Coordinates of C-alpha atoms in Angstrom, one line a residue:
R1 CA -16.8 39.3 -35.4
D2 CA -15.1 36.7 -37.6
W3 CA -12.6 36.9 -40.5
S4 CA -13.0 34.3 -43.2
V5 CA -10.1 33.0 -45.3
T6 CA -11.1 35.4 -48.0
G7 CA -10.4 38.3 -45.6
V8 CA -14.0 39.5 -45.7
Q9 CA -15.3 40.5 -42.3
T10 CA -18.5 38.9 -41.2
C11 CA -20.7 39.6 -38.2
A12 CA -22.7 37.0 -36.1
L13 CA -26.0 38.8 -35.4
P14 CA -27.8 37.9 -32.2
I15 CA -31.1 36.0 -32.6
F16 CA -34.0 37.2 -30.5
I17 CA -36.8 34.8 -29.7
E18 CA -40.0 36.5 -28.8
R19 CA -41.9 34.8 -26.0
R20 CA -45.6 34.8 -26.2
P21 CA -47.4 36.8 -23.5
A22 CA -48.3 34.6 -20.5
P23 CA -52.0 33.6 -20.3
A24 CA -54.3 34.8 -17.6
F25 CA -54.7 32.4 -14.7
R26 CA -58.3 31.7 -15.6
D27 CA -57.3 30.9 -19.2
F28 CA -54.6 28.5 -18.1
A29 CA -56.8 26.8 -15.5
P30 CA -58.5 24.3 -17.9
R31 CA -55.1 23.1 -19.1
F32 CA -54.0 22.5 -15.6
T33 CA -57.2 20.6 -14.8
E34 CA -56.7 18.3 -17.9
A35 CA -53.1 17.7 -16.8
I36 CA -54.2 16.7 -13.3
K37 CA -56.8 14.3 -14.7
T38 CA -54.1 12.6 -16.7
L39 CA -51.5 12.5 -14.0
C40 CA -54.0 11.3 -11.4
A41 CA -56.2 9.2 -13.6
N42 CA -56.4 6.4 -11.0
K43 CA -57.0 8.8 -8.1
P44 CA -60.5 10.4 -8.6
G45 CA -60.4 11.9 -5.1
T46 CA -57.2 13.8 -5.9
V47 CA -58.7 15.1 -9.1
K48 CA -61.8 16.3 -7.2
F49 CA -59.5 17.9 -4.6
Y50 CA -57.6 20.0 -7.1
E51 CA -60.8 21.0 -8.9
S52 CA -62.3 22.2 -5.6
K53 CA -59.2 24.2 -4.6
L54 CA -58.8 25.6 -8.1
G55 CA -62.4 26.8 -7.9
A56 CA -61.6 28.8 -4.8
L57 CA -58.6 30.4 -6.5
L58 CA -60.7 31.4 -9.5
K59 CA -63.2 33.2 -7.3
Y60 CA -60.5 35.7 -6.3
E61 CA -60.5 38.2 -9.2
P62 CA -57.0 39.6 -8.7
I63 CA -55.5 36.1 -9.2
A64 CA -58.0 34.9 -11.8
S65 CA -57.5 37.8 -14.1
S66 CA -53.8 38.1 -13.6
A67 CA -51.2 36.9 -16.2
L68 CA -49.3 34.0 -14.8
D69 CA -46.0 35.8 -14.9
R70 CA -47.6 38.7 -12.8
I71 CA -48.4 36.4 -9.9
D72 CA -45.6 37.3 -7.5
E73 CA -45.0 37.1 -3.8
A74 CA -47.0 40.2 -3.2
A75 CA -50.0 38.8 -5.0
V76 CA -49.8 35.5 -3.0
Q77 CA -49.6 37.5 0.2
A78 CA -52.7 39.5 -0.7
Y79 CA -54.6 36.2 -1.5
K80 CA -53.6 34.8 1.9
Q81 CA -54.9 37.9 3.7
H82 CA -58.1 37.8 1.7
R83 CA -58.8 34.1 2.3
S84 CA -57.9 34.3 6.0
R85 CA -60.7 36.8 6.5
Q86 CA -63.3 34.6 4.7
P87 CA -65.7 32.4 6.8
S88 CA -66.0 28.7 6.3
R89 CA -69.3 27.0 5.4
K90 CA -70.0 26.7 9.1
G91 CA -69.5 30.5 9.6
K92 CA -66.2 30.1 11.4
P93 CA -62.9 31.6 10.3
L94 CA -61.4 29.6 7.5
S95 CA -58.7 27.3 8.9
A96 CA -55.0 27.7 8.0
A97 CA -55.1 24.1 6.6
S98 CA -57.9 25.1 4.1
V99 CA -56.0 28.1 2.9
N100 CA -52.7 26.1 2.7
R101 CA -54.3 23.5 0.4
E102 CA -55.3 26.3 -2.0
L103 CA -51.8 27.7 -1.9
A104 CA -50.4 24.3 -2.6
T105 CA -52.7 24.0 -5.6
L106 CA -51.5 27.5 -6.9
R107 CA -47.9 26.4 -6.5
R108 CA -48.4 23.2 -8.4
L109 CA -50.2 25.1 -11.2
L110 CA -47.4 27.6 -11.5
R111 CA -44.7 24.9 -11.4
L112 CA -46.4 23.1 -14.3
A113 CA -46.5 26.4 -16.2
Q114 CA -42.8 26.8 -15.6
E115 CA -42.1 23.2 -16.7
W116 CA -44.0 23.9 -19.9
K117 CA -42.0 27.1 -20.5
V118 CA -45.0 29.3 -20.1
I119 CA -43.3 31.3 -17.3
D120 CA -39.7 31.7 -16.2
R121 CA -40.1 31.5 -12.5
V122 CA -42.4 30.5 -9.7
P123 CA -42.8 32.9 -6.8
R124 CA -41.9 31.6 -3.3
I125 CA -45.2 30.6 -1.7
R126 CA -45.1 30.4 2.1
L127 CA -47.9 28.5 3.8
L128 CA -49.8 29.9 6.7
S129 CA -48.6 28.9 10.1
G130 CA -50.9 27.5 12.8
E131 CA -52.0 24.5 10.8
Q132 CA -52.9 21.8 13.3
G133 CA -50.9 18.6 13.1
R134 CA -52.6 15.2 12.7
E135 CA -51.2 13.6 15.8
F136 CA -54.3 12.3 17.6
V137 CA -53.9 8.8 18.9
L138 CA -57.1 6.7 19.4
S139 CA -57.3 5.0 22.8
Y140 CA -58.6 1.5 23.1
E141 CA -61.8 2.7 24.7
Q142 CA -62.4 5.2 21.9
E143 CA -61.7 2.5 19.4
R144 CA -64.2 0.2 21.0
L145 CA -66.8 3.0 21.1
Y146 CA -66.2 4.0 17.4
L147 CA -66.2 0.5 15.9
G148 CA -69.2 -0.5 17.9
A149 CA -71.3 2.4 16.5
A150 CA -69.9 2.6 13.0
S151 CA -71.6 1.5 9.8
L152 CA -70.2 -1.6 8.2
L153 CA -68.0 0.3 5.8
L154 CA -66.6 2.7 8.5
H155 CA -66.0 -0.3 10.8
D156 CA -64.2 -2.4 8.2
M157 CA -62.0 0.5 7.0
G158 CA -61.3 1.5 10.6
V159 CA -60.1 -2.0 11.4
L160 CA -58.0 -2.2 8.3
M161 CA -56.2 1.1 8.9
L162 CA -55.8 0.5 12.6
D163 CA -54.1 -2.9 12.0
T164 CA -52.1 -2.2 8.8
G165 CA -51.4 1.5 9.0
L166 CA -52.6 2.2 5.4
R167 CA -53.0 5.7 4.3
V168 CA -56.6 6.6 3.7
G169 CA -56.0 6.8 -0.1
E170 CA -54.3 3.4 0.0
A171 CA -57.2 1.9 1.8
L172 CA -59.8 3.4 -0.6
S173 CA -57.9 2.3 -3.7
L174 CA -56.9 -1.2 -2.4
E175 CA -57.6 -3.8 -5.0
W176 CA -58.0 -7.6 -4.6
P177 CA -54.8 -8.5 -6.4
E178 CA -53.0 -6.7 -3.7
V179 CA -54.6 -8.9 -1.0
H180 CA -52.9 -12.2 -0.2
L181 CA -54.8 -14.2 2.4
T182 CA -52.5 -17.2 2.0
P183 CA -49.6 -16.7 4.4
A184 CA -46.1 -16.4 3.0
T185 CA -43.5 -19.0 4.0
G186 CA -42.9 -18.9 7.7
A187 CA -45.7 -16.4 8.3
A188 CA -48.8 -17.0 10.4
L189 CA -51.2 -14.9 8.3
G190 CA -51.5 -13.3 4.9
Y191 CA -50.3 -9.8 3.8
L192 CA -51.1 -6.8 1.6
K193 CA -48.7 -5.7 -1.1
I194 CA -49.1 -1.9 -1.2
R195 CA -47.5 -0.2 -4.2
A196 CA -46.0 3.3 -4.0
R197 CA -48.4 5.4 -5.9
H198 CA -50.0 7.8 -3.5
S199 CA -47.1 10.0 -2.4
K200 CA -43.6 10.9 -3.5
N201 CA -42.4 9.7 -0.1
S202 CA -44.3 6.3 -0.1
K203 CA -42.5 3.0 -0.7
T204 CA -43.8 -0.3 -2.1
R205 CA -44.2 -2.6 0.9
N206 CA -45.7 -5.8 2.3
V207 CA -47.9 -5.3 5.3
P208 CA -48.8 -8.4 7.5
L209 CA -52.4 -8.9 8.3
T210 CA -54.0 -9.5 11.7
E211 CA -56.7 -12.0 12.5
R212 CA -59.4 -9.4 12.7
V213 CA -58.4 -7.9 9.3
V214 CA -58.5 -11.4 7.8
R215 CA -62.0 -11.8 9.2
V216 CA -63.1 -8.5 7.7
L217 CA -61.6 -9.2 4.3
K218 CA -63.2 -12.7 4.1
T219 CA -66.6 -11.2 4.8
L220 CA -66.1 -8.9 1.8
A221 CA -66.1 -11.8 -0.6
P222 CA -62.5 -11.8 -2.0
A223 CA -62.4 -11.5 -5.8
K224 CA -59.7 -11.7 -8.5
V225 CA -60.2 -8.1 -9.6
G226 CA -61.8 -4.8 -8.5
Y227 CA -61.6 -2.6 -5.5
V228 CA -61.9 -4.0 -2.0
F229 CA -64.1 -1.1 -0.9
H230 CA -66.3 0.3 -3.6
R231 CA -69.6 1.9 -4.5
G232 CA -72.6 0.0 -5.9
D233 CA -71.3 0.4 -9.5
G234 CA -67.9 -0.9 -8.6
Q235 CA -66.1 2.5 -8.6
P236 CA -63.9 3.6 -5.7
I237 CA -65.3 5.6 -2.8
Y238 CA -64.4 9.2 -2.7
Q239 CA -62.4 10.4 0.4
T240 CA -64.7 13.4 0.8
W241 CA -67.7 11.1 1.3
L242 CA -65.7 9.0 3.8
N243 CA -64.7 12.2 5.7
Q244 CA -68.4 13.2 5.9
Q245 CA -69.5 9.9 7.2
H246 CA -66.7 9.8 9.7
S247 CA -67.3 13.4 10.9
A248 CA -71.0 12.7 11.5
L249 CA -70.2 9.6 13.6
R250 CA -67.5 11.5 15.5
T251 CA -70.0 14.2 16.4
L252 CA -72.6 11.7 17.4
L253 CA -70.2 10.0 19.8
K254 CA -68.7 13.3 21.0
L255 CA -65.2 12.3 20.1
P256 CA -62.4 14.9 19.7
L257 CA -62.3 17.0 16.5
E258 CA -58.7 16.0 16.1
F259 CA -59.9 12.5 15.4
V260 CA -59.8 12.2 11.6
P261 CA -59.5 9.1 9.3
H262 CA -55.7 9.6 9.2
S263 CA -55.7 9.1 13.0
F264 CA -56.1 5.3 12.4
R265 CA -52.7 5.3 10.6
H266 CA -51.1 7.4 13.2
T267 CA -52.5 5.2 16.0
Y268 CA -51.0 2.1 14.2
G269 CA -47.5 3.6 14.1
T270 CA -47.7 4.8 17.7
R271 CA -48.9 1.4 19.0
L272 CA -46.0 -0.2 17.1
G273 CA -43.6 2.0 18.9
E274 CA -45.2 1.4 22.3
A275 CA -45.0 -2.4 21.6
G276 CA -41.2 -2.1 21.1
A277 CA -40.8 -2.0 17.4
D278 CA -37.7 -0.1 16.3
A279 CA -37.9 3.0 14.0
F280 CA -36.7 1.1 10.9
T281 CA -39.4 -1.5 11.2
I282 CA -42.0 1.2 11.6
M283 CA -40.6 3.0 8.6
R284 CA -40.8 -0.1 6.4
L285 CA -44.3 -1.1 7.5
M286 CA -45.7 2.4 7.0
G287 CA -44.0 3.0 3.7
H288 CA -42.0 6.0 4.8
S289 CA -38.9 7.1 2.9
S290 CA -36.8 7.6 6.1
V291 CA -37.0 7.1 9.8
T292 CA -37.5 10.9 10.3

């Protein structure tokens, strides 16, 4: 209550703002997809990843038909139990890693909805335990076997990641302006200038080249523009396609299932440590945000 100078009592009435009902998950999904296409315009593999995981979420009717503000911890738990019982394309139980990627997609969608004031809160989404870590280290004998049998593309990308520690996404999106074959002052060979654009934890960094990486890059006909590795139309190669090619070769050579394309990067970091490089040098070369 307030009293004006005239002595007349006035009342400040509360203002109620009516929030629109939250849309159903399936109705909000196209908006999320368009946002991802904008946010990840230069990363088609990431866009395709989210579209794939979103498709799995939409096939589960209790989530697809639910209003966004009705998706709580209980609904997430029910989804995890449902998906954990589903077989993979090979007829085996769906891996924890596959389910966790779908949960991560759900979490990002709900966080965007909260950011856009569509919902007030995001439920706590716990990932499944038991996801295998990517800690496989390639031996020199396995490296020789793989590179000797690999196609030209798999060979060249394998050499690049083994000797520079690039992330798979960084290697696939590497462009010629980032390649410097002329050595910097005081250096023996050239370097790559890798910009921080693939992970919130990545850092812009210069990575020195080795002699065999220089040989690989020179055979690829260095250009002023364009992707270093690309399809026939000049567009980047999708990581899903690379994974398929790698998996087929790994099976043919009877190499461990834990050997994934990321293993080249992990091998690079491990070999640096074995050679005596300190943690801070490894951190800088691999573009990590901290030594942990």
